[in-house]
Amino acid sequence: MHILAVGLNYRTAPVEVRERFAIAEQALPEALQQLKATKSVLECVIVATCNRTEIYVVVDRLHMCGHFIRSFMEKWFQIPRQEFTNYLYIYEDDRALEHLFQVTSGLDSMVIGETQILGQMKDAFLLAQEYGATGTWFNMLFKQAITMAKRAHAETTIGEAAVSVSYAAVELGKRIFGQFSKKKVLILGAGKMSELTVKHLYANGADEVIVANRTLTRAEQLASKFNGRACSIQGGISLLHEVDIVISSTGADGFVLDVKQVQESMKKRKNRPIFMIDIAVPRDLDPAIGSIPNVFLYDIDDLEGIVESNLELRRKEAMKIDAMIAKEIEAFRQWLKTLGVSPVIYALQQKSAQIHQDTMESLFKKLPDLDERQAKVIRKLTKSIVNQMLHDPILRIKEMAVEKNGDEAIEMFTQIFALEEQMEKAEAEEQRQNKALEQPSSPEMRMNERSSAGSKSGFAWATVTK
Amino acid sequence: MGDRNEVGGEGLMLTQNWMYDAIIYIYALSLLFYFSDFAQPNRSAKRMGTGLLLFVWGLQTLFLAGKLIEQPAVPLLSVLEFMFLLSWLLVTISLLISLFFKIEYIVFIVNVIGFAVLLLNLFSSPIGEQRLEHWQIVKEILILHVAFAICSFAAFTIGSIFSGMYMYLHRKLKEKQWDDSVRRLPSLEKIDRYANLSIMIGTPLLILSLAVAISSIYMEEKLNLLLDVKVLLTLVAAICYVYYFIKRVSLKHTGYRLARWALLAYTLMVLNFAVNSFSTFHHWIWE
């Protein structure tokens, strides 16, 4: 069996292509059922977000499975395959595992390290599980990927540093003030960028917002969004001693604020720290203001520098997570190997139990005078001998199964203990159970069930309304 | 504690006391884990460091309890006892900080000092074991004096670490040097608040310690001791801290200048500790 990851994302397909492959939440169960019914597919999970549509499948063979998945996509999205094949990526086995872990940890996201995708992956898995689209492999793999992603976010700082200019301003402000409650913000010039920054500051608890603009109507409009007050640019400058944070983007040709004005306001504000953000080009605030004690002046380049440094930090943290992913893939491989040994161990235990049972029956026939207690003691002791004899071989085969030539070891183990018959029986039983499980879940059956349920309820409704 | 000074005994034994050795080794290991987190954020290393530190605290507490049972007197009257108790106090405070506050770096820095104090203790001369019991003044007053001094010293140590942090972060923010340390340190406002709180606790304790000491000198009628270098230096340090508060209340200084002032006062405190050799009556340290 093999694992495949097939999909398109923001890297491989533009939004006008991605939007054609979006799957509405309510359509996902039906999509899962159709996919599960696709030839060669044994297990499946569909992840559909605004940045990606991905299909994870366990298939019984690699040959032609890409074709089958594309056929499913063609049918489901009603798009000819030649229109999307170029945007599609298909990862097999280890690469598919790596991709799954990377996506779940946020390493494949547009904003590296974001955590929203973790929730989306979890939801996609739970939905697939609910509709019976997952089995032994995906139940283990997705749980492992989700747990690892949680651990990655908890043990690294990948999601902590701001990666947008407006958030960088908030982060800087937090380095100075800690929190923004009881802090006043003055906006000089009601531009888009300053609006976004003050929005974040306000959301982080800023107490009061004063908007100063050349056009008072625009200032009033913006101020009303934050329950603030509006005034002229000069009016705003006269309030400098009252405020703790200044965001300036007036678009004026010269400096709006000079050193002298700030020095005077600093005297009035008893040297309390003030954080000034100049996002205007050309700059509004005289750079010399930054030399005044307790004035922290940052311009747009400084903020972009912070964003770049934060992105670099996230990339460094991503390397740590990559190392964690490599370990997880190895752990999953080991687990897969132990899956192969389980039926053999089960067969050995079944065989030994059968031998024990037969021997006991024969013994009790030969010794009919044994009372119940004596029979119990003999049964217990002989069972203990069997278990002790099997303990070490089972332990060894478990160890050998995860080693390089694990398959050969399992084969030899089967031959030595002559377990072929038990294995065949177990396989036949498994197939019978699978068939029994698969039958009601086939789409036709479900459709029939649904239609019959519908007709039943329709009949009931008709009866009631008569 | 007299038996712990046999440096370089047998093999890896630093002292003849296994518990003291265990404290030092586990403390060093804990610091290594903390250092790993200090150099590069590593939460599991930090957790490990905290666990080991908790173990160190337990051993130190047991060690002190053992001493109390062995000789039912407050273990404060020798330099070794003083330093051991100071180290224990610093470990206790750092554990409380890590339990109740999320302040990066502080636990590591406090414990570097705590460990240094323990090591200094280890490598100091055995003659330093002389106790202050030869003083004829009421023993309880002497214990009170040393206890206040030890607590104020611990508080000033924490305060000075915060002041140093403030100066560092302030400089980084002014010079727009955005790096990992800036991301991890608490805000300037918070650091300033903690520094102020620590110094606010330390100053009255220091003044109380001085007051107790001066009153005992009066009781002994040895007024010439008031001009002793240690007494004078302690007075100067106390005045520096009082001046710090006056400036703070007057709002004339920036946080940066106040932090510098706090560090200067702490330097005097450390100097005060080192000048015992010149003192006429505090020569119980490193004779």
mmCIF file of N, CA, C and O in Angstrom, chain B residues 35-88:
data_model
loop_
_atom_site.group_PDB
_atom_site.id
_atom_site.type_symbol
_atom_site.label_atom_id
_atom_site.label_comp_id
_atom_site.label_asym_id
_atom_site.label_seq_id
_atom_site.Cartn_x
_atom_site.Cartn_y
_atom_site.Cartn_z
ATOM 1 N N PHE B 35 21.056 27.872 30.315
ATOM 2 C CA PHE B 35 21.916 28.569 29.357
ATOM 3 C C PHE B 35 21.512 28.213 27.925
ATOM 4 O O PHE B 35 21.493 29.070 27.040
ATOM 5 N N SER B 36 21.168 26.948 27.744
ATOM 6 C CA SER B 36 20.732 26.498 26.418
ATOM 7 C C SER B 36 19.513 27.307 25.977
ATOM 8 O O SER B 36 19.425 27.752 24.832
ATOM 9 N N ASP B 37 18.587 27.547 26.907
ATOM 10 C CA ASP B 37 17.401 28.342 26.591
ATOM 11 C C ASP B 37 17.761 29.817 26.427
ATOM 12 O O ASP B 37 17.193 30.526 25.608
ATOM 13 N N PHE B 38 18.746 30.261 27.212
ATOM 14 C CA PHE B 38 19.201 31.661 27.165
ATOM 15 C C PHE B 38 19.798 31.959 25.785
ATOM 16 O O PHE B 38 19.498 32.977 25.160
ATOM 17 N N ALA B 39 20.622 31.025 25.301
ATOM 18 C CA ALA B 39 21.298 31.242 24.015
ATOM 19 C C ALA B 39 20.313 31.160 22.855
ATOM 20 O O ALA B 39 20.382 31.960 21.927
ATOM 21 N N GLN B 40 19.412 30.213 22.932
ATOM 22 C CA GLN B 40 18.423 30.043 21.871
ATOM 23 C C GLN B 40 17.163 29.460 22.502
ATOM 24 O O GLN B 40 17.270 28.465 23.227
ATOM 25 N N PRO B 41 16.009 30.084 22.253
ATOM 26 C CA PRO B 41 14.801 29.619 22.948
ATOM 27 C C PRO B 41 14.616 28.108 22.839
ATOM 28 O O PRO B 41 14.622 27.552 21.747
ATOM 29 N N ASN B 42 14.531 27.466 23.988
ATOM 30 C CA ASN B 42 14.386 26.017 24.023
ATOM 31 C C ASN B 42 13.546 25.669 25.256
ATOM 32 O O ASN B 42 14.049 25.627 26.373
ATOM 33 N N ARG B 43 12.253 25.509 25.017
ATOM 34 C CA ARG B 43 11.339 25.368 26.147
ATOM 35 C C ARG B 43 11.552 24.094 26.938
ATOM 36 O O ARG B 43 11.416 24.089 28.148
ATOM 37 N N SER B 44 11.906 23.013 26.233
ATOM 38 C CA SER B 44 12.075 21.759 26.987
ATOM 39 C C SER B 44 13.310 21.856 27.883
ATOM 40 O O SER B 44 13.307 21.355 29.005
ATOM 41 N N ALA B 45 14.378 22.540 27.387
ATOM 42 C CA ALA B 45 15.579 22.732 28.210
ATOM 43 C C ALA B 45 15.245 23.576 29.437
ATOM 44 O O ALA B 45 15.709 23.310 30.543
ATOM 45 N N LYS B 46 14.399 24.578 29.209
ATOM 46 C CA LYS B 46 14.023 25.458 30.314
ATOM 47 C C LYS B 46 13.231 24.684 31.374
ATOM 48 O O LYS B 46 13.459 24.851 32.579
ATOM 49 N N ARG B 47 12.328 23.840 30.899
ATOM 50 C CA ARG B 47 11.538 23.016 31.825
ATOM 51 C C ARG B 47 12.453 22.111 32.638
ATOM 52 O O ARG B 47 12.312 21.960 33.843
ATOM 53 N N MET B 48 13.428 21.533 31.949
ATOM 54 C CA MET B 48 14.386 20.637 32.600
ATOM 55 C C MET B 48 15.177 21.427 33.652
ATOM 56 O O MET B 48 15.393 20.948 34.772
ATOM 57 N N GLY B 49 15.628 22.628 33.255
ATOM 58 C CA GLY B 49 16.390 23.496 34.164
ATOM 59 C C GLY B 49 15.584 23.819 35.401
ATOM 60 O O GLY B 49 16.086 23.766 36.528
ATOM 61 N N THR B 50 14.298 24.126 35.200
ATOM 62 C CA THR B 50 13.437 24.477 36.339
ATOM 63 C C THR B 50 13.280 23.273 37.270
ATOM 64 O O THR B 50 13.328 23.416 38.495
ATOM 65 N N GLY B 51 13.098 22.098 36.669
ATOM 66 C CA GLY B 51 12.949 20.885 37.479
ATOM 67 C C GLY B 51 14.184 20.649 38.337
ATOM 68 O O GLY B 51 14.076 20.381 39.539
ATOM 69 N N LEU B 52 15.357 20.795 37.722
ATOM 70 C CA LEU B 52 16.604 20.581 38.460
ATOM 71 C C LEU B 52 16.800 21.650 39.537
ATOM 72 O O LEU B 52 17.279 21.375 40.633
ATOM 73 N N LEU B 53 16.380 22.872 39.189
ATOM 74 C CA LEU B 53 16.511 23.968 40.156
ATOM 75 C C LEU B 53 15.638 23.703 41.385
ATOM 76 O O LEU B 53 16.045 23.979 42.521
ATOM 77 N N LEU B 54 14.472 23.166 41.118
ATOM 78 C CA LEU B 54 13.561 22.816 42.204
ATOM 79 C C LEU B 54 14.216 21.762 43.107
ATOM 80 O O LEU B 54 14.116 21.819 44.330
ATOM 81 N N PHE B 55 14.919 20.854 42.480
ATOM 82 C CA PHE B 55 15.627 19.802 43.208
ATOM 83 C C PHE B 55 16.762 20.415 44.046
ATOM 84 O O PHE B 55 16.953 20.057 45.209
ATOM 85 N N VAL B 56 17.466 21.374 43.439
ATOM 86 C CA VAL B 56 18.547 22.072 44.154
ATOM 87 C C VAL B 56 17.975 22.767 45.381
ATOM 88 O O VAL B 56 18.520 22.688 46.485
ATOM 89 N N TRP B 57 16.829 23.441 45.167
ATOM 90 C CA TRP B 57 16.192 24.155 46.273
ATOM 91 C C TRP B 57 15.845 23.177 47.399
ATOM 92 O O TRP B 57 16.072 23.462 48.570
ATOM 93 N N GLY B 58 15.319 22.023 47.014
ATOM 94 C CA GLY B 58 14.967 21.009 48.006
ATOM 95 C C GLY B 58 16.190 20.567 48.801
ATOM 96 O O GLY B 58 16.151 20.493 50.028
ATOM 97 N N LEU B 59 17.293 20.321 48.089
ATOM 98 C CA LEU B 59 18.523 19.878 48.755
ATOM 99 C C LEU B 59 19.071 20.970 49.674
ATOM 100 O O LEU B 59 19.507 20.698 50.799
ATOM 101 N N GLN B 60 19.046 22.219 49.156
ATOM 102 C CA GLN B 60 19.541 23.335 49.976
ATOM 103 C C GLN B 60 18.707 23.468 51.250
ATOM 104 O O GLN B 60 19.245 23.689 52.339
ATOM 105 N N THR B 61 17.383 23.332 51.085
ATOM 106 C CA THR B 61 16.498 23.452 52.245
ATOM 107 C C THR B 61 16.793 22.329 53.251
ATOM 108 O O THR B 61 16.876 22.577 54.455
ATOM 109 N N LEU B 62 16.986 21.119 52.734
ATOM 110 C CA LEU B 62 17.321 19.980 53.599
ATOM 111 C C LEU B 62 18.635 20.226 54.322
ATOM 112 O O LEU B 62 18.784 19.940 55.514
ATOM 113 N N PHE B 63 19.596 20.766 53.574
ATOM 114 C CA PHE B 63 20.922 21.052 54.117
ATOM 115 C C PHE B 63 20.819 22.050 55.279
ATOM 116 O O PHE B 63 21.401 21.853 56.344
ATOM 117 N N LEU B 64 20.026 23.099 55.038
ATOM 118 C CA LEU B 64 19.837 24.121 56.081
ATOM 119 C C LEU B 64 19.096 23.537 57.281
ATOM 120 O O LEU B 64 19.461 23.806 58.429
ATOM 121 N N ALA B 65 18.086 22.722 56.972
ATOM 122 C CA ALA B 65 17.309 22.096 58.057
ATOM 123 C C ALA B 65 18.219 21.190 58.889
ATOM 124 O O ALA B 65 18.158 21.190 60.124
ATOM 125 N N GLY B 66 19.093 20.455 58.210
ATOM 126 C CA GLY B 66 20.058 19.582 58.884
ATOM 127 C C GLY B 66 20.956 20.371 59.816
ATOM 128 O O GLY B 66 21.230 19.973 60.951
ATOM 129 N N LYS B 67 21.387 21.535 59.318
ATOM 130 C CA LYS B 67 22.260 22.402 60.130
ATOM 131 C C LYS B 67 21.545 22.876 61.386
ATOM 132 O O LYS B 67 22.122 22.949 62.471
ATOM 133 N N LEU B 68 20.253 23.222 61.184
ATOM 134 C CA LEU B 68 19.457 23.727 62.312
ATOM 135 C C LEU B 68 19.280 22.649 63.376
ATOM 136 O O LEU B 68 19.323 22.930 64.568
ATOM 137 N N ILE B 69 19.095 21.416 62.906
ATOM 138 C CA ILE B 69 18.907 20.307 63.856
ATOM 139 C C ILE B 69 20.233 20.014 64.569
ATOM 140 O O ILE B 69 20.289 19.814 65.777
ATOM 141 N N GLU B 70 21.320 20.071 63.787
ATOM 142 C CA GLU B 70 22.657 19.785 64.311
ATOM 143 C C GLU B 70 23.067 20.776 65.402
ATOM 144 O O GLU B 70 23.528 20.410 66.469
ATOM 145 N N GLN B 71 22.902 22.073 65.114
ATOM 146 C CA GLN B 71 23.220 23.120 66.098
ATOM 147 C C GLN B 71 22.040 24.074 66.141
ATOM 148 O O GLN B 71 21.847 24.862 65.231
ATOM 149 N N PRO B 72 21.223 23.977 67.154
ATOM 150 C CA PRO B 72 19.980 24.742 67.177
ATOM 151 C C PRO B 72 20.206 26.262 67.286
ATOM 152 O O PRO B 72 19.797 26.902 68.227
ATOM 153 N N ALA B 73 20.884 26.813 66.319
ATOM 154 C CA ALA B 73 21.069 28.259 66.234
ATOM 155 C C ALA B 73 20.841 28.640 64.779
ATOM 156 O O ALA B 73 21.090 27.840 63.888
ATOM 157 N N VAL B 74 20.378 29.859 64.559
ATOM 158 C CA VAL B 74 20.126 30.282 63.184
ATOM 159 C C VAL B 74 21.453 30.284 62.422
ATOM 160 O O VAL B 74 22.414 30.908 62.861
ATOM 161 N N PRO B 75 21.551 29.546 61.311
ATOM 162 C CA PRO B 75 22.834 29.446 60.601
ATOM 163 C C PRO B 75 23.139 30.709 59.803
ATOM 164 O O PRO B 75 22.992 30.757 58.607
ATOM 165 N N LEU B 76 23.550 31.737 60.492
ATOM 166 C CA LEU B 76 23.772 33.029 59.833
ATOM 167 C C LEU B 76 25.094 33.665 60.214
ATOM 168 O O LEU B 76 25.504 34.637 59.620
ATOM 169 N N LEU B 77 25.750 33.103 61.239
ATOM 170 C CA LEU B 77 26.808 33.874 61.866
ATOM 171 C C LEU B 77 28.193 33.661 61.294
ATOM 172 O O LEU B 77 29.159 34.224 61.781
ATOM 173 N N SER B 78 28.324 32.858 60.256
ATOM 174 C CA SER B 78 29.631 32.776 59.597
ATOM 175 C C SER B 78 29.442 33.149 58.143
ATOM 176 O O SER B 78 28.330 33.113 57.615
ATOM 177 N N VAL B 79 30.548 33.484 57.498
ATOM 178 C CA VAL B 79 30.478 33.891 56.096
ATOM 179 C C VAL B 79 29.879 32.776 55.242
ATOM 180 O O VAL B 79 29.098 33.013 54.330
ATOM 181 N N LEU B 80 30.232 31.531 55.585
ATOM 182 C CA LEU B 80 29.757 30.405 54.796
ATOM 183 C C LEU B 80 28.255 30.270 54.923
ATOM 184 O O LEU B 80 27.548 30.057 53.948
ATOM 185 N N GLU B 81 27.780 30.425 56.155
ATOM 186 C CA GLU B 81 26.344 30.344 56.382
ATOM 187 C C GLU B 81 25.621 31.483 55.680
ATOM 188 O O GLU B 81 24.581 31.304 55.061
ATOM 189 N N PHE B 82 26.217 32.658 55.775
ATOM 190 C CA PHE B 82 25.638 33.847 55.151
ATOM 191 C C PHE B 82 25.487 33.642 53.642
ATOM 192 O O PHE B 82 24.428 33.862 53.068
ATOM 193 N N MET B 83 26.572 33.168 53.024
ATOM 194 C CA MET B 83 26.569 33.001 51.565
ATOM 195 C C MET B 83 25.628 31.871 51.151
ATOM 196 O O MET B 83 24.948 31.969 50.136
ATOM 197 N N PHE B 84 25.614 30.815 51.942
ATOM 198 C CA PHE B 84 24.743 29.692 51.597
ATOM 199 C C PHE B 84 23.279 30.138 51.658
ATOM 200 O O PHE B 84 22.480 29.827 50.779
ATOM 201 N N LEU B 85 22.977 30.907 52.697
ATOM 202 C CA LEU B 85 21.612 31.378 52.849
ATOM 203 C C LEU B 85 21.242 32.360 51.736
ATOM 204 O O LEU B 85 20.119 32.346 51.223
ATOM 205 N N LEU B 86 22.204 33.182 51.334
ATOM 206 C CA LEU B 86 21.959 34.132 50.243
ATOM 207 C C LEU B 86 21.649 33.361 48.958
ATOM 208 O O LEU B 86 20.703 33.692 48.231
ATOM 209 N N SER B 87 22.440 32.329 48.721
ATOM 210 C CA SER B 87 22.230 31.507 47.527
ATOM 211 C C SER B 87 20.841 30.848 47.575
ATOM 212 O O SER B 87 20.102 30.842 46.586
ATOM 213 N N TRP B 88 20.487 30.320 48.749
ATOM 214 C CA TRP B 88 19.173 29.686 48.917
ATOM 215 C C TRP B 88 18.045 30.689 48.637
ATOM 216 O O TRP B 88 17.066 30.385 47.966
#
